[in-house]
Short mmCIF file of C-alpha atoms in Angstrom, two decimals:
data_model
loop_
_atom_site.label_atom_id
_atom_site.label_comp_id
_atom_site.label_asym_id
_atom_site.label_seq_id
_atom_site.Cartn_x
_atom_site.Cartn_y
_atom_site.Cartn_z
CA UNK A 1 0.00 0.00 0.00
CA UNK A 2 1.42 3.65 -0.82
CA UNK A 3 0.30 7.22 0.59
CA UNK A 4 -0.69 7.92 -3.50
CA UNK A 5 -3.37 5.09 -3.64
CA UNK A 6 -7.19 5.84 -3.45
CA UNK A 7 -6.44 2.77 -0.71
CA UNK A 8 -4.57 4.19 1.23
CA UNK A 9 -6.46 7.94 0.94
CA UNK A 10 -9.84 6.66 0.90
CA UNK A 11 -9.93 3.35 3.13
CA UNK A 12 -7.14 2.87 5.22
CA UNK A 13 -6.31 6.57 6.32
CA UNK A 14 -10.19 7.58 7.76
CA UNK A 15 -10.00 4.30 9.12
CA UNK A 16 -6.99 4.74 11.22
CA UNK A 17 -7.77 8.22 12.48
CA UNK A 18 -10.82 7.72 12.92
CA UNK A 19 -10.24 4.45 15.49
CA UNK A 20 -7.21 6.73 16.81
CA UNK A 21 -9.38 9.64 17.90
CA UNK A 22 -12.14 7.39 19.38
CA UNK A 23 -10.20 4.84 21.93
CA UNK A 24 -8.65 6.17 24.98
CA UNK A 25 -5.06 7.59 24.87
CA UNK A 26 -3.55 4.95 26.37
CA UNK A 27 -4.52 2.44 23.48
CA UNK A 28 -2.96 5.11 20.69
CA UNK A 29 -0.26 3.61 20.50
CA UNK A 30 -1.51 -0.12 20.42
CA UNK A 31 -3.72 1.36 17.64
CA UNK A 32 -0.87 2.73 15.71
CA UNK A 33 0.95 -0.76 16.19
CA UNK A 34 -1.71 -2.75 15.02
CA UNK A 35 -2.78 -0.37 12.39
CA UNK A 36 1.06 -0.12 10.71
CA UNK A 37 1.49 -3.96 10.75
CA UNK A 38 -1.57 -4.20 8.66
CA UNK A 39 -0.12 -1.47 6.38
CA UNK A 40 3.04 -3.13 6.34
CA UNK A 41 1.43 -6.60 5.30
CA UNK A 42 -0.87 -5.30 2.61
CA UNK A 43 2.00 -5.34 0.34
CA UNK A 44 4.55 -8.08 2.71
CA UNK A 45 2.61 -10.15 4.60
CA UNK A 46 5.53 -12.72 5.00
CA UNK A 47 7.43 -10.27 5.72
CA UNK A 48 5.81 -8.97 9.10
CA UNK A 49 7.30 -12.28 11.06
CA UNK A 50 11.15 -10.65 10.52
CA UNK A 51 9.93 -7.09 11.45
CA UNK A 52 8.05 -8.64 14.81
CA UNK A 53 11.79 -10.68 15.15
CA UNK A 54 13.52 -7.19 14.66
CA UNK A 55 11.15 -5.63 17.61
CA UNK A 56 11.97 -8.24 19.95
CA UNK A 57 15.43 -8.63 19.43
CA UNK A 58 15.96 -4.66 19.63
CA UNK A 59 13.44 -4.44 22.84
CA UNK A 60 15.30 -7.47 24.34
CA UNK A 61 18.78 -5.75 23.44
CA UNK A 62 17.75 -2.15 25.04
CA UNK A 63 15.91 -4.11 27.96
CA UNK A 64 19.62 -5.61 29.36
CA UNK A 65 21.55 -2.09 27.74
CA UNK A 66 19.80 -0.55 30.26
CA UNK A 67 19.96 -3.23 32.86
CA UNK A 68 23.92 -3.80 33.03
CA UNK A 69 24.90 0.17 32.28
CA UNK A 70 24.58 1.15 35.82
CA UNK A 71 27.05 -1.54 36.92
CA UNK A 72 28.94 -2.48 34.20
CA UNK A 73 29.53 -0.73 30.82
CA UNK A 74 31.45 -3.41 29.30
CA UNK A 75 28.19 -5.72 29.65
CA UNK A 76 25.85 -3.20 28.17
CA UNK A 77 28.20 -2.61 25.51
CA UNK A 78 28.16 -6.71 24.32
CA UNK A 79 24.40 -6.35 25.08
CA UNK A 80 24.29 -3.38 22.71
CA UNK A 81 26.66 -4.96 20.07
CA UNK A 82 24.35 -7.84 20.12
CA UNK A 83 21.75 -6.21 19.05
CA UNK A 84 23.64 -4.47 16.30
CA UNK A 85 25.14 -7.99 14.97
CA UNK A 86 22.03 -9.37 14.68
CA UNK A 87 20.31 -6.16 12.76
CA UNK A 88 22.89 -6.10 10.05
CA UNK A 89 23.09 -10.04 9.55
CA UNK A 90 19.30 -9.79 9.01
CA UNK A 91 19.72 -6.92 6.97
CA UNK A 92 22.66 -8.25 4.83
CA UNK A 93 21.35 -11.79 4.38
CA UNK A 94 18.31 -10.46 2.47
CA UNK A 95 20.03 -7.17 1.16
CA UNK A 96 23.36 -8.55 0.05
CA UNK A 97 23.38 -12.05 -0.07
CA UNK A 98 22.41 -12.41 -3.93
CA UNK A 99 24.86 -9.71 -5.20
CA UNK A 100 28.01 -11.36 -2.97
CA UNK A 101 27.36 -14.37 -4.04
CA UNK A 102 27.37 -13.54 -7.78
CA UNK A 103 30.48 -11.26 -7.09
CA UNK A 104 32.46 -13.73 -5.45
CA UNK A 105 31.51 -16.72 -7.62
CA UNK A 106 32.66 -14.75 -10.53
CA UNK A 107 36.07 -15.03 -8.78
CA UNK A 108 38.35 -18.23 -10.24
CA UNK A 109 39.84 -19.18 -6.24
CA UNK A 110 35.94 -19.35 -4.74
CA UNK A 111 33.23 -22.34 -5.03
CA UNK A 112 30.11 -20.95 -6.79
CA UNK A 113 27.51 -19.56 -4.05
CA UNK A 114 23.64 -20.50 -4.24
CA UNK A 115 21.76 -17.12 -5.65
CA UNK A 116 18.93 -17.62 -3.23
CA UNK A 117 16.44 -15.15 -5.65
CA UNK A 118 15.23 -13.30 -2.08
CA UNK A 119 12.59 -10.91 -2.35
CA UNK A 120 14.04 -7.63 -0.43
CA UNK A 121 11.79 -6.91 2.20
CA UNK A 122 10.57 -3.14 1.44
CA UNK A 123 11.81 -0.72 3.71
CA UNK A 124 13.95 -3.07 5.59
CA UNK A 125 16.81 -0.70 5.32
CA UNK A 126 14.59 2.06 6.93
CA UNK A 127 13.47 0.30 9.70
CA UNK A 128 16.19 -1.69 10.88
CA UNK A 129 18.35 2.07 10.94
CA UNK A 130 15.74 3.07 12.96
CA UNK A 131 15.80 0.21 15.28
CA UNK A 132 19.38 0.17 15.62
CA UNK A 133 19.45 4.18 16.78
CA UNK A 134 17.13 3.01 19.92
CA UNK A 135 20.07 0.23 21.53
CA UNK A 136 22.77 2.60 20.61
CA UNK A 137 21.07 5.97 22.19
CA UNK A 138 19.94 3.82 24.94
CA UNK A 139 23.62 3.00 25.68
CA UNK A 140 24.95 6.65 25.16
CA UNK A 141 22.26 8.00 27.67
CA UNK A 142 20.58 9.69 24.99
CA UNK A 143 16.97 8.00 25.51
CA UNK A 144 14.97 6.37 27.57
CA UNK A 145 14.52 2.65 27.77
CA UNK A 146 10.90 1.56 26.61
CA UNK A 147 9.68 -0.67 29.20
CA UNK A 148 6.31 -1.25 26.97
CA UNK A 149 6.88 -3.19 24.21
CA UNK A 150 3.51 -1.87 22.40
CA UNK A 151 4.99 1.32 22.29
CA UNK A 152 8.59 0.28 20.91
CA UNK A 153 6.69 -2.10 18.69
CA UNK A 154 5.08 1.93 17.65
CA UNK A 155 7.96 3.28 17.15
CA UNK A 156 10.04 0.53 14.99
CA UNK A 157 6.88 0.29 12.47
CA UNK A 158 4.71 3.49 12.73
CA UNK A 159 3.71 3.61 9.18
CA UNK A 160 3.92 6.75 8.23
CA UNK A 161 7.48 6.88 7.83
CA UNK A 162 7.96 2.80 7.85
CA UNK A 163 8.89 2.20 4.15
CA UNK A 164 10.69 5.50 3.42
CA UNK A 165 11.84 7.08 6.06
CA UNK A 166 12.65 9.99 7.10
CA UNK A 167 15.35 7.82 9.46
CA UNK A 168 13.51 8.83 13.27
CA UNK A 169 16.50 8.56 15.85
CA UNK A 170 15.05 7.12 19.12
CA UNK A 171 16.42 10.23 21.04
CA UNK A 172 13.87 12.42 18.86
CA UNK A 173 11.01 10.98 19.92
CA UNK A 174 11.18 9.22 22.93
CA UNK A 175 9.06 11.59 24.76
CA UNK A 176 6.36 11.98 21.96
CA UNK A 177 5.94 8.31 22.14
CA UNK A 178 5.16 8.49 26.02
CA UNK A 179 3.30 11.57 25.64
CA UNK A 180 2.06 13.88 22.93
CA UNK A 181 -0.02 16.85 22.01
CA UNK A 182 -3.28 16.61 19.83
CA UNK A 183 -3.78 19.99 18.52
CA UNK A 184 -6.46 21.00 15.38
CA UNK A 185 -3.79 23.33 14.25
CA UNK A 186 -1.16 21.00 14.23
CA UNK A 187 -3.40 18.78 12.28
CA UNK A 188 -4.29 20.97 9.90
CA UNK A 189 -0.68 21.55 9.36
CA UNK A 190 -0.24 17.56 8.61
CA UNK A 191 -3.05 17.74 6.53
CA UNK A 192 -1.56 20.65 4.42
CA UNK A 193 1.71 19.35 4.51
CA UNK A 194 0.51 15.54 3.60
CA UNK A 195 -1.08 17.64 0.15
CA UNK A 196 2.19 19.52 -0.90
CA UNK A 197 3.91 15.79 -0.84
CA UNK A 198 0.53 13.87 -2.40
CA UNK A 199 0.79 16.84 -5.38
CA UNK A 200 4.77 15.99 -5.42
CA UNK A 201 4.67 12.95 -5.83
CA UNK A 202 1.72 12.84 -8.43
CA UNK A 203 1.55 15.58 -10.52
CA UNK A 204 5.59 16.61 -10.63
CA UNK A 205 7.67 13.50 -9.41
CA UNK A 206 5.73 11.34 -12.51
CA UNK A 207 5.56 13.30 -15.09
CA UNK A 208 9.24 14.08 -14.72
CA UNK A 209 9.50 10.31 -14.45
CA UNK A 210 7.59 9.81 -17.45
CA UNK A 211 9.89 12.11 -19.70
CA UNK A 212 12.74 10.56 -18.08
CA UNK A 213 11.37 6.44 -19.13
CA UNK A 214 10.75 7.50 -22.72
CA UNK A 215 13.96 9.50 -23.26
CA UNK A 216 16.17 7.10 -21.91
CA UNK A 217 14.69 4.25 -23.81
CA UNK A 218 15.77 6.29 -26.79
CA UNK A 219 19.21 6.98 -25.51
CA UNK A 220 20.18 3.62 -24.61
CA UNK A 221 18.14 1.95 -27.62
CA UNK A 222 18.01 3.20 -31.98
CA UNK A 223 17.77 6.84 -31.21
CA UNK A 224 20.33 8.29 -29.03
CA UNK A 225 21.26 11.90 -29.18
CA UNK A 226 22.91 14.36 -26.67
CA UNK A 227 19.93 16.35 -26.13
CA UNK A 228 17.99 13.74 -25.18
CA UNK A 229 20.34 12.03 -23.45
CA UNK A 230 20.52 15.33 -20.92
CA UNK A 231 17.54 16.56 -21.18
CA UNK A 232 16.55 12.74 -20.00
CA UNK A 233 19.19 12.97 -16.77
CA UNK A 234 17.60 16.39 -15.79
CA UNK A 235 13.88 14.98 -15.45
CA UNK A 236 15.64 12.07 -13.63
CA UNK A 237 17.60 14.63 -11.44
CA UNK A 238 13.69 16.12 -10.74
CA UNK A 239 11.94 12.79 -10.72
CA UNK A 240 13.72 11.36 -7.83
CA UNK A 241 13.97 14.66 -6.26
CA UNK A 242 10.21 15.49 -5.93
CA UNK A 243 9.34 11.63 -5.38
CA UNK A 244 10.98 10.93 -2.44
CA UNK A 245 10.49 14.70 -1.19
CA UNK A 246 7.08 14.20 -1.64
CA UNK A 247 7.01 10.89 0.12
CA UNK A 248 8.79 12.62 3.02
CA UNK A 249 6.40 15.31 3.18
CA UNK A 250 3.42 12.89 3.55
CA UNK A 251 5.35 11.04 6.17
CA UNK A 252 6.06 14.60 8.18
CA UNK A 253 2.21 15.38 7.42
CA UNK A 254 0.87 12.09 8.58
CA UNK A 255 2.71 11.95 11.64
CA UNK A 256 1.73 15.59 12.43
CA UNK A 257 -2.07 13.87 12.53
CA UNK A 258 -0.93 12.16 15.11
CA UNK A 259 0.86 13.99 17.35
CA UNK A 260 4.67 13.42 16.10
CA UNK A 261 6.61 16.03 15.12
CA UNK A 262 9.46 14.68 12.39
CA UNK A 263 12.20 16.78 11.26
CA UNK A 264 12.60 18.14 7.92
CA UNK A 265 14.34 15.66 5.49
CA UNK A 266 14.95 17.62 2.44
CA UNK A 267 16.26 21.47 2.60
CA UNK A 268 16.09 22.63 -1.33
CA UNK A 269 19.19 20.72 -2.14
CA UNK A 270 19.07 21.78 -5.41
CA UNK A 271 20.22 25.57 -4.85
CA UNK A 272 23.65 23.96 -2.94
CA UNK A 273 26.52 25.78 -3.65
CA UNK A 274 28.56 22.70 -3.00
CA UNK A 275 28.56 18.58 -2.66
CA UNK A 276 28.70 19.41 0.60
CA UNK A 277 26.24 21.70 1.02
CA UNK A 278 24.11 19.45 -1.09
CA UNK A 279 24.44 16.52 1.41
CA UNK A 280 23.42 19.24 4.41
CA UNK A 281 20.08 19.53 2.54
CA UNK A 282 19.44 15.69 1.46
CA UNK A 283 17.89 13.15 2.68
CA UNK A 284 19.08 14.78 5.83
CA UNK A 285 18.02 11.91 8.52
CA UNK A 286 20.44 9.54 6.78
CA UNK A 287 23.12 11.89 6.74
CA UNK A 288 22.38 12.47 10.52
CA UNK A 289 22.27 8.46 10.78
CA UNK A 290 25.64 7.98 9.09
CA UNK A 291 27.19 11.32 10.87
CA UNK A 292 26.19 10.48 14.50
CA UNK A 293 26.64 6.24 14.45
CA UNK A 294 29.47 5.89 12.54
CA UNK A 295 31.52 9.03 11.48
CA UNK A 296 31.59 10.62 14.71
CA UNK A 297 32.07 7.07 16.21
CA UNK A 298 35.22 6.30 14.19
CA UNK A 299 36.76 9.76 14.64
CA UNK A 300 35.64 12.05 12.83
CA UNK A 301 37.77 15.04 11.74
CA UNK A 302 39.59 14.79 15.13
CA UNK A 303 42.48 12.74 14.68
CA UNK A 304 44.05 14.12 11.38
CA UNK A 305 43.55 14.34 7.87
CA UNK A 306 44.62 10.71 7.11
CA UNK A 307 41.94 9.66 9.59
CA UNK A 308 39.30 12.07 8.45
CA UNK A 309 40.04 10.69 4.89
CA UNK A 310 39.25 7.06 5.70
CA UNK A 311 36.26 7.84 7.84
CA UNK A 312 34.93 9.99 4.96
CA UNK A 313 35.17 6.75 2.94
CA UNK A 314 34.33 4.24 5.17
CA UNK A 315 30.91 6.21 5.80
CA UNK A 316 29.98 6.88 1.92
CA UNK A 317 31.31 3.29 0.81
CA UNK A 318 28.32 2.51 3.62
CA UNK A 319 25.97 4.90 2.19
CA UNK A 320 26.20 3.48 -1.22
CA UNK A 321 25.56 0.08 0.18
CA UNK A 322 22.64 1.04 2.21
CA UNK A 323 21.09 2.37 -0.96
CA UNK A 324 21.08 -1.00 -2.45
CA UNK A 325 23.09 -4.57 -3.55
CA UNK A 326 25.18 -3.34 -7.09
CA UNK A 327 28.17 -1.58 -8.07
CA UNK A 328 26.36 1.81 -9.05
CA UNK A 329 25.30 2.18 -5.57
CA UNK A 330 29.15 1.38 -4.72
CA UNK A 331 30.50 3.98 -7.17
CA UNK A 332 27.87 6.25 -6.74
CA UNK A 333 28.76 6.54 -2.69
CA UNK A 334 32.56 6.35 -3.59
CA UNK A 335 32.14 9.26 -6.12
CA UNK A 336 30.38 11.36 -3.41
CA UNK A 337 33.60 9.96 -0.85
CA UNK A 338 36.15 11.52 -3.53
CA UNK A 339 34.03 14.99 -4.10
CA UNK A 340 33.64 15.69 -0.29
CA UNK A 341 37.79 14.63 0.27
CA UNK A 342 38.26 16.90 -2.58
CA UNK A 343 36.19 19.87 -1.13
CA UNK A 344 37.47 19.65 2.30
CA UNK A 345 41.05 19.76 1.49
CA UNK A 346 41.86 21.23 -1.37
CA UNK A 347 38.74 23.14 -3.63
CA UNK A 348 36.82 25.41 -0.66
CA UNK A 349 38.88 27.87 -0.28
CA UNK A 350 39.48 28.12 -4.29
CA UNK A 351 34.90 27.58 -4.68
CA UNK A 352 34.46 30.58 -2.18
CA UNK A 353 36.21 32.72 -4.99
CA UNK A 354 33.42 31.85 -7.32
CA UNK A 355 29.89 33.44 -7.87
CA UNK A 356 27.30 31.72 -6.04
CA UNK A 357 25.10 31.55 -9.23
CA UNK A 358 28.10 29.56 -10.64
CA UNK A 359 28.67 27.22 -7.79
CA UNK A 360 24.89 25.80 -7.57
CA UNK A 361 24.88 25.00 -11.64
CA UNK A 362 28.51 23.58 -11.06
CA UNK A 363 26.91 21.50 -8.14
CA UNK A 364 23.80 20.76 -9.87
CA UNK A 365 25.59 19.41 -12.71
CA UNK A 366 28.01 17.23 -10.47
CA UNK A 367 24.75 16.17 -8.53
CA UNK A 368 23.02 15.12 -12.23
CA UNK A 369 25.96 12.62 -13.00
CA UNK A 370 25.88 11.11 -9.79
CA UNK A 371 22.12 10.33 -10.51
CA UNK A 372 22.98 8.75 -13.56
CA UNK A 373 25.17 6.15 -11.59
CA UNK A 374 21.58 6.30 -9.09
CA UNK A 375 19.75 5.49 -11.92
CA UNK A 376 21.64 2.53 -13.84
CA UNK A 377 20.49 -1.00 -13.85
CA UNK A 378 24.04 -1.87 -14.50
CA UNK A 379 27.07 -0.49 -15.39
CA UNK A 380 26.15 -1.51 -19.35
CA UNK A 381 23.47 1.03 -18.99
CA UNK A 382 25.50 3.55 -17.47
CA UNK A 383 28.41 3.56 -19.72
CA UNK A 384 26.36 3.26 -22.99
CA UNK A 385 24.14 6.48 -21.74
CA UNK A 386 27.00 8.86 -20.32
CA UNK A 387 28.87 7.70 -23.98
CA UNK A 388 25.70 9.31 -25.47
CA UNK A 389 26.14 13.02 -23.52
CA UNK A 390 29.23 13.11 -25.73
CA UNK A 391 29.52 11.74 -28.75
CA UNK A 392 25.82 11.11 -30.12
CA UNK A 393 24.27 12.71 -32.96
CA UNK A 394 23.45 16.06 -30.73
CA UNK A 395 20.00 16.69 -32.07
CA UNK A 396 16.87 14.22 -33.48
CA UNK A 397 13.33 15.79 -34.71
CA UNK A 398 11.52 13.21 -32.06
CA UNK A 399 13.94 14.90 -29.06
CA UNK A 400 12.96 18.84 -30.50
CA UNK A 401 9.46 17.65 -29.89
CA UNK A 402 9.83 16.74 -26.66
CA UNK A 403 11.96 19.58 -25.32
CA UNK A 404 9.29 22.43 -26.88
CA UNK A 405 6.11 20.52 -25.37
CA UNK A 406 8.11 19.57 -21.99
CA UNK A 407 9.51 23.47 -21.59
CA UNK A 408 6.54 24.34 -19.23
CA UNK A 409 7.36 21.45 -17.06
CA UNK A 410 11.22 21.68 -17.03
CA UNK A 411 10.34 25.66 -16.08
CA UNK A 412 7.74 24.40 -13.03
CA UNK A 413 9.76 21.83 -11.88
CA UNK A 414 12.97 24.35 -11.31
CA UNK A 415 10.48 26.70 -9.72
CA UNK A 416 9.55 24.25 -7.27
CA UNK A 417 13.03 22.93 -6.42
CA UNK A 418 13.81 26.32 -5.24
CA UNK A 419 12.33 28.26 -1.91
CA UNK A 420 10.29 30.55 -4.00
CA UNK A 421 6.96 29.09 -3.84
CA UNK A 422 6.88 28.76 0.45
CA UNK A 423 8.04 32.26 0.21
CA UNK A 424 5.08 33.34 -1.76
CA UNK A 425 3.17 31.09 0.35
CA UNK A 426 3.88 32.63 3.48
CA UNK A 427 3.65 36.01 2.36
CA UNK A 428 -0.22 35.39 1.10
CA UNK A 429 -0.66 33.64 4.68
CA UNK A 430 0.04 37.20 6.17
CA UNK A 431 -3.15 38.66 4.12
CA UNK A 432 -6.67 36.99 5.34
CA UNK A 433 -7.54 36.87 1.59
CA UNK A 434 -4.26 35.05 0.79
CA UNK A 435 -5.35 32.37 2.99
CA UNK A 436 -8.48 31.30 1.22
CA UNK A 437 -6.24 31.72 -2.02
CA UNK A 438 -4.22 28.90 -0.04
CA UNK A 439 -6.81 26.89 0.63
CA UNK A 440 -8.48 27.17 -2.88
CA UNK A 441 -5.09 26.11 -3.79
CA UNK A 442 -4.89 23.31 -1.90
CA UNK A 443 -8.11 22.01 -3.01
CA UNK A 444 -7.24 22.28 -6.50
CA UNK A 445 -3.73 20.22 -5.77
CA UNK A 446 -5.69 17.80 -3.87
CA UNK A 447 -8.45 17.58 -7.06
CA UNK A 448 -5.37 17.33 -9.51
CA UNK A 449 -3.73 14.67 -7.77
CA UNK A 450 -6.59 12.57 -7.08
CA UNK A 451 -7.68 13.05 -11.01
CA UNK A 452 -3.60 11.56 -11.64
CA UNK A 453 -3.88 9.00 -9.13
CA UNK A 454 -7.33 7.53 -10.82
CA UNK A 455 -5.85 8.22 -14.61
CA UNK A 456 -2.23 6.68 -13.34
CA UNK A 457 -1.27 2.64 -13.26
CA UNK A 458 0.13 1.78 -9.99
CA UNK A 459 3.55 3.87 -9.67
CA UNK A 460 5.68 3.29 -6.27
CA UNK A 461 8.14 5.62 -4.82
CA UNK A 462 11.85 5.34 -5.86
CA UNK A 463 12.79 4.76 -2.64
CA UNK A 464 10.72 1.72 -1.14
CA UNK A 465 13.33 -0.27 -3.58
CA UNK A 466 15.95 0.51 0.06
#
């Protein structure tokens, strides 16, 4: 089940808040539980029997954290690396098990390995991140333990940001999970938000992902050219920006419904003046994940440049990885390792020279070819399609056609990369008839996206592939 289906909008959602708002507070939670496993098992029912495992191993593992760290650390730290161990086996056995044992079989010194054909469970990199942060912050001192297992069992599989993220640390909302407000105006801030993601995803995030199936059929099939073989990246570069924006900003609006405040996870990464100010603004919970369990954990930048080096490495070999089983994901985190190295010690004090205006199309340029590794199916399809940017015929009458009809598009989907529109936004909120132009605004996004959702075949998000 996804947030765009008339399913999900029209069955599953009234259900849920309406059963929510009815039972007494304490059985929110158990609601939410119940509610999220049933979400969860619409699309993997098998699948609910590891994410129960991962609940109880992670509730067990916090249970004895907490237990031994008043008396002895050293216990609470096996206790806690446990937990961990057991996490990433489960996550690697159904992540990476295939692609290793393809890799290494392909090797002359090692015995083929069974290709088991696993189904990847969706969102299991999501979740078990999430799970993980609890044992850890519970062993740093950073949250409470969760004595009720209902509640934990909440906060592992609370589908609104289950399959996608954003990536909730523990320590974030440990006390909305004990206790929360239930305001109208917070809901009616979910609500809003949940549209701006629904109309993302829908109207924007497809159609970009439309141009980008049909022009890169072309470029890697009888009718490459280098128009289309950019003008295909950019929609990509917009397509999986607005789609898993958009899925984010359902998942802040949903749990805004009910009570939970998420953070932000995307910050107009497109106007970065840099790779790393691109990676401040996305998918910011990961790089939050990544920062505060493993880079600050293996140093950091405070043991020398040689260190910092390696760490940088270490963590974006592991961001690659986490993004899925195949060597584009590999390369794609590498190429990311070698452009942050690269700004940190040698280009930033040579980039602050430069015009801003110049730095964010520099950056959004580097940020485009890095999608391109993002987007291949193999490293066939990458090299065949990056050839084309070069050295294809540069123009076909077929590719003309679509840049003149798809100029509107390419000019709205800019415009709502950048902070322009919540600018305008909040300056009509400041007039009382701005706000009904809002509204009336929202109502036509919502009437639009509903109107794509019914026309549409079933499209998930980019991400739930993670």
């Amino acid at each position: 089940m996804v947030f765009s289906s008339p399913d999900f909008l029209f069955l599953f959602l009234p259900a849920v808040i309406l059963t929510y708002f009815i039972v007494p507070p304490v059985l929110r939670n158990p609601v939410l539980l119940l509610f999220s496993l049933f979400f969860y098992g619409w699309g993997e029912p098998a699948y609910i029997i590891l994410m129960v495992i991962t609940i109880i191993v992670d509730y067990i593992g916090g249970y004895f954290v907490a237990k031994f760290l008043p008396t002895s650390r050293k216990k609470a730290k096996i206790a806690m690396a446990a937990a961990i161990v057991i996490n990433l086996l489960s996550l690697g056995f159904f992540k990476y098990w295939d692609f290793f044992a393809t890799s290494l079989s392909a090797l002359p010194f090692i015995p083929e390995l069974p290709v088991l054909g696993l189904t990847l469970p969706v969102g299991i990199s999501f979740y078990t991140f999430q799970s993980l942060s609890y044992v850890v912050d519970v062993y740093r001192g950073d949250g409470n333990v969760q004595k009720n297992i209902a509640t934990f069992g909440t906060y592992v599989v609370l589908f609104p940001q289950l399959i996608a993220g954003p990536i909730v640390r523990y320590c974030d909302v440990d006390d909305q999970l004990r206790k929360r407000e239930h305001r109208l105006d917070l809901f009616a801030s979910g609500v809003r938000t949940f549209v701006c993601g629904l109309a993302k995803k829908l109207i924007l995030a497809n159609s970009a992902g439309a141009m980008w199936d049909s022009l890169s059929e072309s470029v890697v099939g009888n009718s490459p050219s280098v128009v289309a073989a950019w003008l295909g990246l950019l929609f990509y570069t917009f397509h999986i920006y607005f789609d898993f924006s958009g899925y984010s900003d359902m998942a802040i609006g949903l749990g805004k419904m009910f009570g939970f405040v998420f953070r932000e996870n995307f910050n107009y990464p497109y106007i970065a003046d840099s790779v790393t100010d691109f990676w401040r603004r996305w998918h910011i919970s990961l790089s939050v994940w990544f920062r505060e369990y493993v880079y600050i954990p293996l140093g950091g930048n405070r043991k020398g440049k040689g260190r910092m080096i390696f760490n940088l490495f270490a963590v974006w070999f592991l961001t690659g990885m986490w993004h899925g089983a195949g060597w584009n994901f590999i390369l794609w985190g590498l190429y990311y390792g070698v452009l942050l190295c690269l700004e940190k010690l040698v280009l930033n004090k040579f980039l602050e020279k430069i015009p801003v205006w110049i730095r964010r199309v520099i950056t959004f340029i580097i940020v485009m070819f890095g999608w391109l590794l993002f987007a291949s199916d193999g490293m066939g399809f990458f090299s065949t399609y990056f050839s084309s940017m070069f050295t294809a015929p540069f123009l076909s009458s077929t590719v003309l056609y679509d840049l003149v009809r798809s100029l509107l598009l390419i000019a709205v989907l800019f415009a709502a990369s950048t902070p322009a529109p919540q600018k305008i936004f909040r300056k009509l909120y400041e007039k009382s008839w701005g706000r009904w132009a809002i509204a009336l605004a929202a109502g036509f996004a919502i009437i639009l996206s509903v109107a794509y959702m019914v026309a549409s075949s079933y499209n998930p998000f980019l991400y739930f592939r993670f």
